[in-house]
mmCIF file of C-alpha atoms in Angstrom:
data_model
loop_
_atom_site.group_PDB
_atom_site.id
_atom_site.type_symbol
_atom_site.label_atom_id
_atom_site.label_comp_id
_atom_site.label_asym_id
_atom_site.label_seq_id
_atom_site.Cartn_x
_atom_site.Cartn_y
_atom_site.Cartn_z
ATOM 1 C CA GLY A 8 59.300 98.197 126.627
ATOM 2 C CA ILE A 9 60.788 101.280 125.078
ATOM 3 C CA GLN A 10 59.937 101.788 121.400
ATOM 4 C CA VAL A 11 62.731 102.988 119.114
ATOM 5 C CA GLU A 12 61.956 104.310 115.641
ATOM 6 C CA GLN A 13 64.517 105.216 113.015
ATOM 7 C CA SER A 14 64.057 107.201 109.850
ATOM 8 C CA PRO A 15 64.427 107.047 106.985
ATOM 9 C CA PRO A 16 64.541 103.265 106.521
ATOM 10 C CA ASP A 17 66.703 103.596 103.419
ATOM 11 C CA LEU A 18 68.992 106.324 102.132
ATOM 12 C CA ILE A 19 70.898 106.494 98.860
ATOM 13 C CA LEU A 20 73.632 109.107 98.644
ATOM 14 C CA GLN A 21 76.081 110.296 96.070
ATOM 15 C CA GLU A 22 79.644 110.331 97.333
ATOM 16 C CA GLY A 23 80.363 113.672 98.970
ATOM 17 C CA ALA A 24 76.784 114.356 100.040
ATOM 18 C CA ASN A 25 75.667 115.111 103.598
ATOM 19 C CA SER A 26 72.827 113.350 105.411
ATOM 20 C CA THR A 27 70.897 113.224 108.688
ATOM 21 C CA LEU A 28 69.518 110.090 110.300
ATOM 22 C CA ARG A 29 66.916 110.304 113.050
ATOM 23 C CA CYS A 30 66.134 108.141 116.083
ATOM 24 C CA ASN A 31 62.974 108.687 118.163
ATOM 25 C CA PHE A 32 62.343 106.859 121.427
ATOM 26 C CA SER A 33 59.219 106.504 123.496
ATOM 27 C CA ASP A 34 60.465 106.987 127.053
ATOM 28 C CA SER A 35 63.240 108.458 129.141
ATOM 29 C CA VAL A 36 66.523 106.592 128.788
ATOM 30 C CA ASN A 37 69.824 106.495 130.625
ATOM 31 C CA ASN A 38 71.882 106.622 127.493
ATOM 32 C CA LEU A 39 71.922 106.039 123.767
ATOM 33 C CA GLN A 40 74.363 104.379 121.393
ATOM 34 C CA TRP A 41 74.807 104.738 117.641
ATOM 35 C CA PHE A 42 76.306 101.838 115.680
ATOM 36 C CA HIS A 43 77.381 101.198 112.114
ATOM 37 C CA GLN A 44 76.919 97.633 110.899
ATOM 38 C CA ASN A 45 79.232 97.162 107.956
ATOM 39 C CA PRO A 46 78.560 94.808 105.039
ATOM 40 C CA TRP A 47 80.471 92.062 106.895
ATOM 41 C CA GLY A 48 78.009 92.263 109.780
ATOM 42 C CA GLN A 49 80.334 93.872 112.316
ATOM 43 C CA LEU A 50 78.670 96.294 114.731
ATOM 44 C CA ILE A 51 80.965 99.261 115.203
ATOM 45 C CA ASN A 52 80.442 101.726 118.045
ATOM 46 C CA LEU A 53 80.048 105.274 116.777
ATOM 47 C CA PHE A 54 78.764 107.287 119.729
ATOM 48 C CA TYR A 55 77.649 106.819 123.315
ATOM 49 C CA ILE A 56 75.628 109.964 123.878
ATOM 50 C CA PRO A 57 72.986 110.544 126.576
ATOM 51 C CA SER A 58 72.611 114.214 125.681
ATOM 52 C CA GLY A 59 74.354 117.018 123.858
ATOM 53 C CA THR A 60 76.552 116.796 120.777
ATOM 54 C CA LYS A 61 79.656 114.751 119.986
ATOM 55 C CA GLN A 62 81.815 114.724 116.885
ATOM 56 C CA ASN A 63 84.188 112.149 115.475
ATOM 57 C CA GLY A 64 85.693 113.084 112.131
ATOM 58 C CA ARG A 65 82.966 113.344 109.504
ATOM 59 C CA LEU A 66 80.333 112.011 111.873
ATOM 60 C CA SER A 67 78.534 113.817 114.625
ATOM 61 C CA ALA A 68 75.565 113.027 116.864
ATOM 62 C CA THR A 69 73.137 115.081 118.888
ATOM 63 C CA THR A 70 70.760 113.743 121.512
ATOM 64 C CA VAL A 71 67.929 115.839 122.949
ATOM 65 C CA ALA A 72 66.822 113.609 125.790
ATOM 66 C CA THR A 73 63.981 115.886 126.936
ATOM 67 C CA GLU A 74 62.394 115.587 123.474
ATOM 68 C CA ARG A 75 63.306 111.915 123.086
ATOM 69 C CA TYR A 76 65.271 111.979 119.868
ATOM 70 C CA SER A 77 68.789 111.699 118.560
ATOM 71 C CA LEU A 78 70.300 112.669 115.204
ATOM 72 C CA LEU A 79 73.337 111.260 113.412
ATOM 73 C CA TYR A 80 75.003 113.488 110.829
ATOM 74 C CA ILE A 81 77.210 112.136 108.069
ATOM 75 C CA SER A 82 79.159 114.766 106.169
ATOM 76 C CA SER A 83 81.079 114.350 102.911
ATOM 77 C CA SER A 84 79.920 110.739 102.648
ATOM 78 C CA GLN A 85 82.251 108.053 101.292
ATOM 79 C CA THR A 86 81.516 104.623 99.881
ATOM 80 C CA THR A 87 82.908 103.100 103.070
ATOM 81 C CA ASP A 88 80.031 104.724 104.973
ATOM 82 C CA SER A 89 77.632 102.243 103.369
ATOM 83 C CA GLY A 90 75.891 99.839 105.713
ATOM 84 C CA VAL A 91 73.155 99.892 108.318
ATOM 85 C CA TYR A 92 73.096 102.499 111.068
ATOM 86 C CA PHE A 93 71.393 101.526 114.308
ATOM 87 C CA CYS A 94 70.516 103.535 117.339
ATOM 88 C CA ALA A 95 69.912 101.724 120.611
ATOM 89 C CA VAL A 96 68.597 103.053 123.885
ATOM 90 C CA VAL A 97 70.218 101.912 127.097
ATOM 91 C CA ASP A 98 68.752 101.011 130.430
ATOM 92 C CA TYR A 99 71.002 98.064 131.172
ATOM 93 C CA LYS A 100 70.216 96.123 127.988
ATOM 94 C CA LEU A 101 70.063 97.722 124.570
ATOM 95 C CA SER A 102 66.801 98.184 122.677
ATOM 96 C CA PHE A 103 67.540 98.701 118.998
ATOM 97 C CA GLY A 104 65.670 100.460 116.257
ATOM 98 C CA ALA A 105 65.147 98.774 112.895
ATOM 99 C CA GLY A 106 68.048 100.666 111.366
ATOM 100 C CA THR A 107 68.678 102.959 108.403
ATOM 101 C CA THR A 108 70.304 101.312 105.393
ATOM 102 C CA VAL A 109 72.721 103.757 103.773
ATOM 103 C CA THR A 110 74.125 103.225 100.294
ATOM 104 C CA VAL A 111 76.798 105.636 99.116
ATOM 105 C CA ARG A 112 77.435 105.582 95.375
ATOM 106 C CA ALA A 113 80.719 106.607 93.793
ATOM 107 C CA GLY B 16 92.002 90.139 124.352
ATOM 108 C CA ALA B 17 91.534 93.481 122.701
ATOM 109 C CA GLY B 18 87.941 92.893 121.690
ATOM 110 C CA VAL B 19 84.992 90.569 122.198
ATOM 111 C CA SER B 20 85.723 87.234 120.542
ATOM 112 C CA GLN B 21 83.019 84.858 119.334
ATOM 113 C CA SER B 22 83.295 81.381 117.902
ATOM 114 C CA PRO B 23 82.520 79.775 115.630
ATOM 115 C CA ARG B 24 82.044 82.542 113.088
ATOM 116 C CA TYR B 25 79.644 80.352 111.095
ATOM 117 C CA LYS B 26 77.683 77.293 112.152
ATOM 118 C CA VAL B 27 75.493 75.063 110.028
ATOM 119 C CA ALA B 28 73.407 72.433 111.782
ATOM 120 C CA LYS B 29 70.597 70.103 110.894
ATOM 121 C CA ARG B 30 67.214 70.625 112.479
ATOM 122 C CA GLY B 31 67.074 68.833 115.810
ATOM 123 C CA GLN B 32 70.787 69.060 116.584
ATOM 124 C CA ASP B 33 72.184 70.876 119.611
ATOM 125 C CA VAL B 34 74.617 73.770 119.131
ATOM 126 C CA ALA B 35 76.916 75.724 121.437
ATOM 127 C CA LEU B 36 78.145 79.248 120.749
ATOM 128 C CA ARG B 37 81.038 80.778 122.644
ATOM 129 C CA CYS B 38 81.764 84.344 123.717
ATOM 130 C CA ASP B 39 85.000 85.613 125.236
ATOM 131 C CA PRO B 40 84.415 89.171 126.501
ATOM 132 C CA ILE B 41 86.885 92.000 126.832
ATOM 133 C CA SER B 42 89.184 91.332 129.778
ATOM 134 C CA GLY B 43 87.826 92.890 132.959
ATOM 135 C CA HIS B 44 84.301 93.441 131.659
ATOM 136 C CA VAL B 45 81.926 92.114 134.280
ATOM 137 C CA SER B 46 78.725 92.528 132.273
ATOM 138 C CA LEU B 47 77.961 90.308 129.288
ATOM 139 C CA PHE B 48 74.957 90.261 126.976
ATOM 140 C CA TRP B 49 73.642 87.983 124.241
ATOM 141 C CA TYR B 50 71.524 89.341 121.373
ATOM 142 C CA GLN B 51 69.836 87.670 118.409
ATOM 143 C CA GLN B 52 69.691 89.405 115.024
ATOM 144 C CA ALA B 53 67.307 88.070 112.411
ATOM 145 C CA LEU B 54 67.903 88.958 108.777
ATOM 146 C CA GLY B 55 67.018 92.570 108.037
ATOM 147 C CA GLN B 56 66.253 93.466 111.651
ATOM 148 C CA GLY B 57 67.965 95.067 114.597
ATOM 149 C CA PRO B 58 69.484 92.907 117.332
ATOM 150 C CA GLU B 59 67.148 91.776 120.109
ATOM 151 C CA PHE B 60 68.127 91.114 123.707
ATOM 152 C CA LEU B 61 68.346 87.516 124.890
ATOM 153 C CA THR B 62 70.089 87.450 128.275
ATOM 154 C CA TYR B 63 72.413 89.350 130.633
ATOM 155 C CA PHE B 64 75.134 88.279 133.068
ATOM 156 C CA GLN B 65 76.925 90.202 135.740
ATOM 157 C CA ASN B 66 79.988 88.147 136.548
ATOM 158 C CA GLU B 67 78.653 84.575 136.793
ATOM 159 C CA ALA B 68 75.120 85.587 137.781
ATOM 160 C CA GLN B 69 72.451 85.503 135.098
ATOM 161 C CA LEU B 70 70.384 88.538 136.064
ATOM 162 C CA ASP B 71 67.944 88.596 133.170
ATOM 163 C CA LYS B 72 66.975 85.824 130.785
ATOM 164 C CA SER B 73 63.641 87.273 129.766
ATOM 165 C CA GLY B 74 64.606 87.501 126.095
ATOM 166 C CA LEU B 75 65.347 83.801 125.605
ATOM 167 C CA PRO B 76 62.677 82.668 123.118
ATOM 168 C CA SER B 77 62.083 79.193 124.550
ATOM 169 C CA ASP B 78 63.345 76.692 127.086
ATOM 170 C CA ARG B 79 65.513 75.232 124.323
ATOM 171 C CA PHE B 80 67.833 78.195 124.831
ATOM 172 C CA PHE B 81 70.261 78.119 127.733
ATOM 173 C CA ALA B 82 73.195 80.390 128.601
ATOM 174 C CA GLU B 83 75.911 80.106 131.203
ATOM 175 C CA ARG B 84 78.983 81.938 132.407
ATOM 176 C CA PRO B 85 80.317 79.682 135.155
ATOM 177 C CA GLU B 86 83.526 81.557 136.022
ATOM 178 C CA GLY B 87 82.368 85.046 135.203
ATOM 179 C CA SER B 88 84.379 85.321 131.997
ATOM 180 C CA VAL B 89 83.657 83.130 128.953
ATOM 181 C CA SER B 90 79.986 82.527 128.206
ATOM 182 C CA THR B 91 78.274 79.825 126.194
ATOM 183 C CA LEU B 92 74.861 80.045 124.563
ATOM 184 C CA LYS B 93 73.389 76.610 123.952
ATOM 185 C CA ILE B 94 70.422 75.831 121.760
ATOM 186 C CA GLN B 95 68.897 72.382 122.041
ATOM 187 C CA ARG B 96 66.842 70.614 119.376
ATOM 188 C CA THR B 97 67.412 73.438 116.894
ATOM 189 C CA GLN B 98 64.613 74.580 114.606
ATOM 190 C CA GLN B 99 64.713 76.562 111.382
ATOM 191 C CA GLU B 100 63.455 79.712 113.095
ATOM 192 C CA ASP B 101 66.626 79.673 115.213
ATOM 193 C CA SER B 102 68.596 80.693 112.125
ATOM 194 C CA ALA B 103 70.044 84.133 112.890
ATOM 195 C CA VAL B 104 73.203 85.941 113.878
ATOM 196 C CA TYR B 105 73.960 85.638 117.583
ATOM 197 C CA LEU B 106 75.863 88.606 118.976
ATOM 198 C CA CYS B 107 77.687 88.893 122.257
ATOM 199 C CA ALA B 108 78.514 92.201 123.927
ATOM 200 C CA SER B 109 80.378 93.200 127.044
ATOM 201 C CA THR B 110 80.753 96.364 129.074
ATOM 202 C CA LEU B 111 82.784 97.543 132.012
ATOM 203 C CA LEU B 112 79.959 99.334 133.776
ATOM 204 C CA VAL B 113 76.435 98.597 132.634
ATOM 205 C CA GLY B 114 74.384 101.690 131.809
ATOM 206 C CA ASP B 115 77.357 103.989 132.184
ATOM 207 C CA GLN B 116 79.774 102.632 129.572
ATOM 208 C CA PRO B 117 79.155 101.542 125.988
ATOM 209 C CA GLN B 118 78.592 97.919 125.083
ATOM 210 C CA HIS B 119 81.187 96.459 122.727
ATOM 211 C CA PHE B 120 80.111 93.747 120.326
ATOM 212 C CA GLY B 121 81.825 90.702 118.902
ATOM 213 C CA ASP B 122 81.588 89.798 115.211
ATOM 214 C CA GLY B 123 78.766 87.341 115.909
ATOM 215 C CA THR B 124 78.033 83.734 115.028
ATOM 216 C CA ARG B 125 75.893 83.212 111.951
ATOM 217 C CA LEU B 126 73.760 80.136 112.629
ATOM 218 C CA SER B 127 71.972 78.361 109.792
ATOM 219 C CA ILE B 128 69.592 75.504 110.529
ATOM 220 C CA LEU B 129 68.869 73.226 107.586
#
């Protein structure tokens, strides 16, 4: 199956800082999703992005499918951004990475 | 409903008991997925339905796990003779058009086997 690697595994930020999370995948994919899993365990859709760049408020994502990676940018981080960020590659089912645990400190 | 609904939210069972977990997908979504998330890990695929047809069950860890979606809407994941390693969060997701639309997840059922 497709291998999905996320880095870094853990990230500690001061409120207001910017950060970049990376997702590498081992094979061509139809699509890619980014999720935020909040401390209550809810998986929230952030982006559905096969290629190119999308922005939603303080978050943006870029996928370069030909080079098999995607990046998630968090700008001006807030404590509510804390949680685990997952990328998942899509054929029909999702194959998830192990996640990046983000802690934003006030 | 507006989102994917799962019940119960929490389930505690003794080892050896049978459990049933329910998923009510977003109205009109023909594709439904079950995933298992162990503590500290990403979700892993269990099984996939398109309408009432179970098209892929390759992720089910043993023959103690069984899923159904008899009318192409609500789905039930059943685990027989539960074991401690079955303890996990079970997530259900649905999508309008598989591979071309995002999957939307429910809040999950946290299963603890004592």
